Amino acid sequence: MKINEVNTPAYVIDEKKLRENCEILKRVQDSSGAKILLAQKAFSAYSTYPIIAKYLAGTTSSGLFEAKLAHEEFYPENDKNIKPEVHVFEPAYNDDEMEELCNICDHMVFNSLNQLEHHRNKWEKAVHDSTLSVGLRINPEFSTQSDHEIYDPCAPGSRLGIRLCDLPDEIPEGVEGLHFHTLCEQGFEPLKATFNAFEKHFRKYLTDKNHKIKWLNLGGGHHITKDDYDREGLIELVRYIKETYDVEVYLEPGEAIAIDAGYLITTVMDVVKTEKYPVLILDTSAACHMPDVLEMPYRPPLKDSGEAGEKEYTYRLSSRTCLAGDIIGDYSFDKEIQIGDRLIFEDMAIYSMVKNNTFNGMALPDIVLLHENGEVNIIKHFGYEDFKMRL
Ligand SMILES: Cc1ncc(COP(=O)(O)O)c(C=O)c1O
């Protein structure tokens, strides 16, 4: 089957592009000595895990379900004997889930001293019996973004990470690592500035001779696979941290792994005249299939299109849901758009499949894999039962 034969709407994962991203990350990993993890919250289409696991050191999870998925599915192609690392961070862990998490995770990061102590009995047993290593998420209180406060864990009043003023002079017994995550879709300079602030204020915990910290996790939000990312700068920083403090360094990007490695293909169902631009009613929806478009908000790239007014025919792209604001954006084209035309949204692998929903009873888009030889195969087809079973 070819890509123009798939039923729409469909998310199409581009295997070639996914591999290219992973190859870049592997080179950074090999040259810097960092361990790079897939943050599954951005992308968990697990049929591709055997590809990604060939290159990366493991995964990180936002809770039990993602951790289980990684534990079950994240193995390199044809080699189930290799066991990539499973990490987890949650602002608060459920008592009932702790034991299972302790059994399947290699790293567990706590967001507060309360949480660390509340679960101490369980994790201490796992540390003793297995390879579990426990860390604390800290808040370096160093914001590097002003555009999207909802994605800024250093914004005033943030619940994410322990501030320096709330940490004891000595790291609590049993804690082996520190974690911070502060960036969102950013280049190397903001990471460097954040690390400098972290080093200045938290250095004593890295150099304490009586209590050796073994690892430092620099979180996600690094756009490492973008062409203009300063990868040499990142490699140098990781080497510096490893050499100076004798710690393992982890990076856990989500976006960077599958950025530009997926499309959302949609069909034009109607063209409605308005006093402004004509509106294309699509068989996809921002609210249901690309919620970040409304949440962030942002204008997704669309193949062969321009800004409003840039090309001859401008349309407002919208959806068949009842939500008046379910608008994807205004785009222009060289030719008039007809009912039945197919449009291709780009960069739709990340934060799409993991966030979609069936509001209005909208069907979920199929998940399709585009192989390097141009053939596609349907990984998942969704229908009425998927809508009904959740309600
Ligand atoms: C703790 C943590 N790690 C990693 C990530 C992945 O970030 P990104 O997909 O922006 O690289 C996130 C995203 O919110 C996060 O909260």
Coordinates of C-alpha atoms and ligand atoms in Angstrom, one line a residue:
M1 CA 0.0 0.0 0.0
K2 CA 1.2 3.6 -0.8
I3 CA 0.7 6.7 1.3
N4 CA -2.0 8.1 -1.0
E5 CA -4.1 5.0 -0.5
V6 CA -4.5 5.2 3.3
N7 CA -7.9 6.2 4.7
T8 CA -7.9 9.6 6.3
P9 CA -7.5 10.9 8.9
A10 CA -4.2 9.1 9.5
Y11 CA -1.0 9.7 11.4
V12 CA 1.8 8.5 9.3
I13 CA 5.2 7.9 11.0
D14 CA 8.1 8.3 8.7
E15 CA 10.6 5.5 9.5
K16 CA 13.5 7.1 7.6
K17 CA 13.2 10.4 9.3
L18 CA 12.9 8.7 12.7
R19 CA 16.1 6.8 12.0
E20 CA 17.9 9.9 10.9
N21 CA 16.9 11.7 14.2
C22 CA 18.1 8.6 16.2
E23 CA 21.4 8.5 14.3
I24 CA 22.1 12.2 15.2
L25 CA 21.2 11.4 18.9
K26 CA 23.5 8.3 18.8
R27 CA 26.4 10.4 17.6
V28 CA 25.8 12.9 20.4
Q29 CA 25.6 10.0 22.8
D30 CA 28.8 8.4 21.6
S31 CA 30.9 11.6 21.4
S32 CA 29.7 13.1 24.7
G33 CA 29.3 10.0 26.9
A34 CA 25.8 11.1 27.8
K35 CA 22.9 8.6 28.0
I36 CA 19.9 9.7 25.9
L37 CA 16.4 8.5 26.8
L38 CA 13.2 8.7 24.9
A39 CA 10.6 10.8 26.9
Q40 CA 7.6 8.7 26.0
K41 CA 5.1 11.4 26.9
A42 CA 6.0 13.0 23.5
F43 CA 5.9 9.8 21.4
S44 CA 4.9 6.3 22.4
A45 CA 4.0 4.6 19.1
Y46 CA 5.6 1.5 20.4
S47 CA 5.7 -0.4 17.1
T48 CA 8.7 1.9 16.4
Y49 CA 10.4 1.2 19.7
P50 CA 12.6 -1.6 18.2
I51 CA 14.0 1.0 15.8
I52 CA 14.6 3.7 18.5
A53 CA 16.0 1.2 21.0
K54 CA 18.8 0.3 18.6
Y55 CA 20.2 3.8 19.2
L56 CA 19.2 5.2 22.6
A57 CA 20.0 4.1 26.1
G58 CA 16.4 3.8 27.3
T59 CA 13.2 5.6 28.1
T60 CA 11.7 7.9 30.6
S61 CA 8.1 7.7 31.8
S62 CA 5.5 9.9 33.4
G63 CA 4.0 7.1 35.4
L64 CA 3.3 3.4 35.7
F65 CA 1.6 3.0 32.3
E66 CA 4.4 4.5 30.3
A67 CA 7.0 2.6 32.4
K68 CA 5.2 -0.7 31.7
L69 CA 5.0 0.0 28.0
A70 CA 8.8 0.6 27.9
H71 CA 9.4 -2.4 30.0
E72 CA 7.4 -4.6 27.7
E73 CA 8.2 -3.1 24.3
F74 CA 11.4 -1.0 24.3
Y75 CA 14.0 -3.5 22.9
P76 CA 16.3 -3.2 19.9
E77 CA 15.3 -4.9 16.7
N78 CA 15.9 -8.7 17.0
D79 CA 17.6 -8.5 20.4
K80 CA 15.3 -9.0 23.4
N81 CA 18.3 -9.7 25.6
I82 CA 19.4 -6.1 25.7
K83 CA 17.5 -4.3 28.5
P84 CA 17.5 -0.5 27.9
E85 CA 17.0 1.6 31.0
V86 CA 13.5 2.5 32.3
H87 CA 13.3 5.8 34.2
V88 CA 10.2 7.4 35.8
F89 CA 9.3 10.8 37.2
E90 CA 6.0 11.7 38.7
P91 CA 5.1 14.7 40.9
A92 CA 3.4 12.2 43.2
Y93 CA 3.4 8.4 43.1
N94 CA 0.4 6.3 43.9
D95 CA 0.9 3.9 46.9
D96 CA -0.7 1.0 45.0
E97 CA 1.7 1.5 42.0
M98 CA 5.0 1.8 43.9
E99 CA 5.9 -1.8 44.1
E100 CA 5.4 -2.5 40.4
L101 CA 7.3 0.6 39.5
C102 CA 10.2 -0.4 41.8
N103 CA 10.3 -3.8 40.0
I104 CA 10.5 -2.4 36.5
C105 CA 12.4 0.9 36.8
D106 CA 16.1 1.6 36.9
H107 CA 15.8 5.2 37.9
M108 CA 13.0 6.7 40.0
V109 CA 12.9 10.5 40.5
F110 CA 11.0 12.2 43.3
N111 CA 9.6 15.7 43.2
S112 CA 9.6 16.4 47.0
L113 CA 11.2 15.3 50.2
N114 CA 7.7 14.3 51.4
Q115 CA 7.3 11.9 48.5
L116 CA 10.8 10.5 49.0
E117 CA 10.2 9.7 52.6
H118 CA 6.6 8.5 52.1
H119 CA 7.7 5.8 49.8
R120 CA 11.1 5.1 51.4
N121 CA 10.3 1.6 52.6
K122 CA 9.4 0.4 49.2
W123 CA 12.2 2.0 47.2
E124 CA 14.9 1.2 49.7
K125 CA 14.0 -2.5 49.5
A126 CA 14.2 -2.3 45.6
V127 CA 17.5 -0.4 45.8
H128 CA 18.8 -3.2 48.0
D129 CA 17.4 -6.1 45.8
S130 CA 17.9 -4.7 42.3
T131 CA 19.5 -2.0 40.3
L132 CA 17.1 0.8 41.2
S133 CA 18.6 4.2 41.7
V134 CA 16.7 7.0 43.3
G135 CA 17.0 10.8 42.5
L136 CA 15.4 14.1 43.4
R137 CA 14.1 16.6 40.9
I138 CA 15.3 20.1 41.8
N139 CA 14.1 23.4 40.6
P140 CA 17.0 25.6 39.5
E141 CA 14.7 28.6 39.6
F142 CA 16.1 29.8 36.3
S143 CA 13.6 30.5 33.6
T144 CA 14.8 30.7 30.0
Q145 CA 11.4 31.0 28.3
S146 CA 8.8 33.8 28.3
D147 CA 6.5 32.6 25.5
H148 CA 4.8 29.6 27.0
E149 CA 4.4 29.9 30.8
I150 CA 2.4 26.6 31.0
Y151 CA 5.6 24.8 29.7
D152 CA 7.9 26.6 32.2
P153 CA 8.6 24.5 35.3
C154 CA 10.7 27.5 36.7
A155 CA 7.8 29.9 36.5
P156 CA 7.0 31.5 39.9
G157 CA 4.8 29.2 42.0
S158 CA 5.9 26.1 40.1
R159 CA 5.2 22.7 41.8
L160 CA 7.9 21.0 39.8
G161 CA 11.2 20.4 41.5
I162 CA 12.6 21.2 44.9
R163 CA 14.0 24.7 45.4
L164 CA 17.4 25.2 46.9
C165 CA 15.9 26.8 50.0
D166 CA 13.9 23.6 50.6
L167 CA 16.8 21.2 50.4
P168 CA 18.7 20.1 53.5
D169 CA 22.5 20.8 53.6
E170 CA 23.2 17.2 52.9
I171 CA 21.3 15.1 50.3
P172 CA 19.0 12.6 52.1
E173 CA 20.3 9.0 52.6
G174 CA 19.8 6.7 49.6
V175 CA 19.5 9.5 47.0
E176 CA 22.0 8.9 44.1
G177 CA 21.0 11.4 41.5
L178 CA 19.7 14.9 40.7
H179 CA 17.3 15.8 37.9
F180 CA 16.1 19.1 36.4
H181 CA 13.8 19.7 33.5
T182 CA 13.3 23.3 32.6
L183 CA 13.4 23.7 28.8
C184 CA 10.8 23.5 26.0
E185 CA 11.8 23.3 22.3
Q186 CA 15.1 25.1 23.0
G187 CA 18.6 25.3 21.7
F188 CA 21.9 24.7 23.5
E189 CA 22.4 28.3 24.9
P190 CA 19.4 28.1 27.4
L191 CA 20.7 24.7 28.6
K192 CA 24.2 26.1 29.1
A193 CA 22.8 29.1 31.0
T194 CA 20.6 26.8 33.2
F195 CA 23.5 24.5 33.9
N196 CA 25.6 27.5 34.9
A197 CA 22.9 28.6 37.4
F198 CA 22.6 25.0 38.7
E199 CA 26.3 24.6 39.1
K200 CA 26.6 27.9 41.0
H201 CA 23.9 27.1 43.5
F202 CA 23.8 23.3 43.7
R203 CA 27.5 22.5 43.3
K204 CA 27.9 21.5 47.0
Y205 CA 25.7 18.4 46.3
L206 CA 27.8 17.3 43.4
T207 CA 31.1 17.6 45.3
D208 CA 30.1 16.3 48.8
K209 CA 32.7 13.7 49.5
N210 CA 30.6 11.9 52.2
H211 CA 27.6 11.4 49.9
K212 CA 28.6 10.9 46.3
I213 CA 26.0 11.8 43.7
K214 CA 26.3 9.3 40.8
W215 CA 24.2 10.9 38.1
L216 CA 22.7 14.1 36.8
N217 CA 19.7 14.2 34.5
L218 CA 19.3 17.4 32.4
G219 CA 15.7 16.7 31.5
G220 CA 14.1 17.3 28.1
G221 CA 13.2 20.2 25.9
H222 CA 16.4 20.1 23.9
H223 CA 15.9 20.4 20.2
I224 CA 19.1 18.4 19.5
T225 CA 18.0 17.1 16.1
K226 CA 17.2 20.5 14.6
D227 CA 19.7 21.6 12.0
D228 CA 20.7 24.8 13.9
Y229 CA 21.2 23.1 17.3
D230 CA 24.7 23.6 18.6
R231 CA 25.5 19.9 19.1
E232 CA 29.2 20.5 19.6
G233 CA 28.4 22.8 22.5
L234 CA 26.2 20.1 24.1
I235 CA 28.9 17.5 23.6
E236 CA 31.5 19.8 25.3
L237 CA 29.1 20.5 28.2
V238 CA 28.4 16.9 28.9
R239 CA 32.1 16.0 28.8
Y240 CA 32.8 18.9 31.2
I241 CA 30.1 17.7 33.7
K242 CA 31.3 14.1 33.5
E243 CA 35.0 15.0 33.9
T244 CA 34.5 17.6 36.6
Y245 CA 32.0 15.8 38.8
D246 CA 32.4 12.2 37.9
V247 CA 28.7 11.6 37.3
E248 CA 26.7 9.8 34.6
V249 CA 24.8 12.4 32.5
Y250 CA 21.3 11.8 31.2
L251 CA 19.3 13.7 28.6
E252 CA 15.6 12.8 28.1
P253 CA 14.3 14.6 25.1
G254 CA 10.9 13.6 23.6
E255 CA 10.4 15.9 20.7
A256 CA 14.0 15.6 19.4
I257 CA 13.5 11.9 18.7
A258 CA 10.5 12.1 16.4
I259 CA 10.5 15.7 15.3
D260 CA 9.5 16.1 11.7
A261 CA 9.0 12.3 11.6
G262 CA 5.3 12.2 11.1
Y263 CA 2.4 13.6 9.2
L264 CA -1.4 13.9 9.7
I265 CA -3.2 13.3 6.4
T266 CA -6.7 14.7 6.1
T267 CA -9.3 15.1 3.5
V268 CA -11.3 18.2 2.7
M269 CA -15.0 17.4 3.3
D270 CA -16.6 20.8 2.5
V271 CA -15.8 24.4 1.7
V272 CA -18.0 26.9 3.5
K273 CA -18.2 30.5 2.3
T274 CA -17.9 33.2 5.1
E275 CA -17.5 37.0 5.1
K276 CA -13.8 36.3 5.7
Y277 CA -11.7 33.5 4.2
P278 CA -13.6 30.4 2.9
V279 CA -13.4 27.6 5.5
L280 CA -12.2 24.1 4.7
I281 CA -14.0 21.5 6.8
L282 CA -11.5 18.7 7.3
D283 CA -12.0 15.2 8.5
T284 CA -9.4 15.9 11.3
S285 CA -9.6 18.3 14.2
A286 CA -7.2 20.5 16.2
A287 CA -9.2 19.8 19.4
C288 CA -9.2 16.0 18.9
H289 CA -6.1 15.1 16.9
M290 CA -3.6 17.9 17.4
P291 CA -4.6 19.5 20.8
D292 CA -1.2 21.3 21.1
V293 CA -2.3 23.5 18.2
L294 CA -4.9 25.0 20.5
E295 CA -3.1 24.5 23.8
M296 CA 0.3 25.9 23.0
P297 CA -1.0 27.5 20.6
Y298 CA 0.9 27.0 17.3
R299 CA 0.3 26.8 13.6
P300 CA 1.3 23.4 12.3
P301 CA 3.3 23.3 9.0
L302 CA 1.2 22.2 6.0
K303 CA 2.8 20.7 2.9
D304 CA 2.7 23.0 -0.2
S305 CA 1.1 25.9 1.5
G306 CA 2.0 29.5 2.5
E307 CA 1.0 32.1 5.0
A308 CA -2.5 33.7 4.6
G309 CA -2.3 35.9 1.5
E310 CA 1.1 34.6 0.4
K311 CA -0.3 32.4 -2.4
E312 CA -3.3 33.0 -4.6
Y313 CA -6.0 31.1 -2.6
T314 CA -6.3 31.5 1.1
Y315 CA -8.5 29.4 3.4
R316 CA -9.2 28.9 7.0
L317 CA -8.6 25.3 7.9
S318 CA -11.1 23.9 10.4
S319 CA -12.8 20.8 11.5
R320 CA -16.1 19.0 11.5
T321 CA -16.5 19.2 15.3
C322 CA -19.0 21.6 16.9
L323 CA -16.3 23.7 18.6
A324 CA -16.4 27.1 16.9
G325 CA -12.7 27.6 17.9
D326 CA -11.6 24.3 16.4
I327 CA -9.5 26.2 13.9
I328 CA -6.1 25.0 12.7
G329 CA -5.0 28.2 11.0
D330 CA -5.2 30.3 7.8
Y331 CA -3.2 28.9 4.9
S332 CA -2.8 29.8 1.2
F333 CA -2.3 27.6 -1.8
D334 CA -1.4 28.0 -5.5
K335 CA -4.6 26.3 -6.7
E336 CA -8.2 26.3 -5.6
I337 CA -8.9 23.6 -3.1
Q338 CA -11.6 21.1 -4.0
I339 CA -13.8 18.8 -1.8
G340 CA -12.0 15.5 -1.7
D341 CA -8.5 17.0 -1.8
R342 CA -5.9 15.6 0.6
L343 CA -3.8 17.9 2.8
I344 CA -0.7 16.9 4.8
F345 CA 0.1 18.4 8.1
E346 CA 3.8 18.0 8.9
D347 CA 5.7 17.4 12.2
M348 CA 2.7 15.4 13.6
A349 CA 4.4 12.5 15.3
I350 CA 5.1 14.3 18.6
Y351 CA 2.5 15.2 21.2
S352 CA -0.3 14.1 18.8
M353 CA -1.1 10.4 19.2
V354 CA -0.3 10.6 22.9
K355 CA -2.8 13.4 23.5
N356 CA -5.7 12.8 21.1
N357 CA -9.3 12.3 22.2
T358 CA -12.7 11.4 20.8
F359 CA -14.6 14.6 21.7
N360 CA -17.8 14.8 19.6
G361 CA -17.4 11.1 18.9
M362 CA -14.7 11.8 16.4
A363 CA -12.8 8.7 15.4
L364 CA -9.1 8.6 16.2
P365 CA -6.8 8.7 13.2
D366 CA -5.3 5.4 12.1
I367 CA -1.6 5.0 12.9
V368 CA 0.4 4.1 9.8
L369 CA 4.1 3.4 9.3
L370 CA 5.8 4.7 6.2
H371 CA 8.8 2.4 5.5
E372 CA 12.0 3.5 3.8
N373 CA 11.0 1.7 0.5
G374 CA 7.8 3.9 0.2
E375 CA 5.4 1.1 1.3
V376 CA 3.1 1.8 4.2
N377 CA 1.4 -0.5 6.7
I378 CA -1.5 0.2 9.1
I379 CA -0.4 -0.2 12.6
K380 CA -3.6 0.7 14.3
H381 CA -7.2 1.2 13.1
F382 CA -9.7 2.8 15.4
G383 CA -13.4 2.7 15.3
Y384 CA -16.6 3.0 17.3
E385 CA -15.6 0.5 19.9
D386 CA -12.5 2.6 20.9
F387 CA -14.9 5.6 21.5
K388 CA -17.4 3.5 23.5
M389 CA -15.0 1.6 25.7
R390 CA -13.7 4.7 27.3
L391 CA -17.1 5.9 28.5
Ligands
LIG1 C1 10.4 15.6 33.1 C2 10.3 15.7 31.6 N1 11.3 15.1 30.9 C3 11.3 15.2 29.5 C4 10.3 15.9 28.8 C5 10.4 15.9 27.3 O1 10.4 17.1 26.8 P1 10.5 17.4 25.2 O2 9.5 16.5 24.5 O3 10.1 18.8 25.1 O4 11.9 17.1 24.8 C6 9.3 16.5 29.5 C7 8.3 17.3 28.8 O5 7.4 17.9 29.3 C8 9.3 16.4 30.9 O6 8.3 17.0 31.7

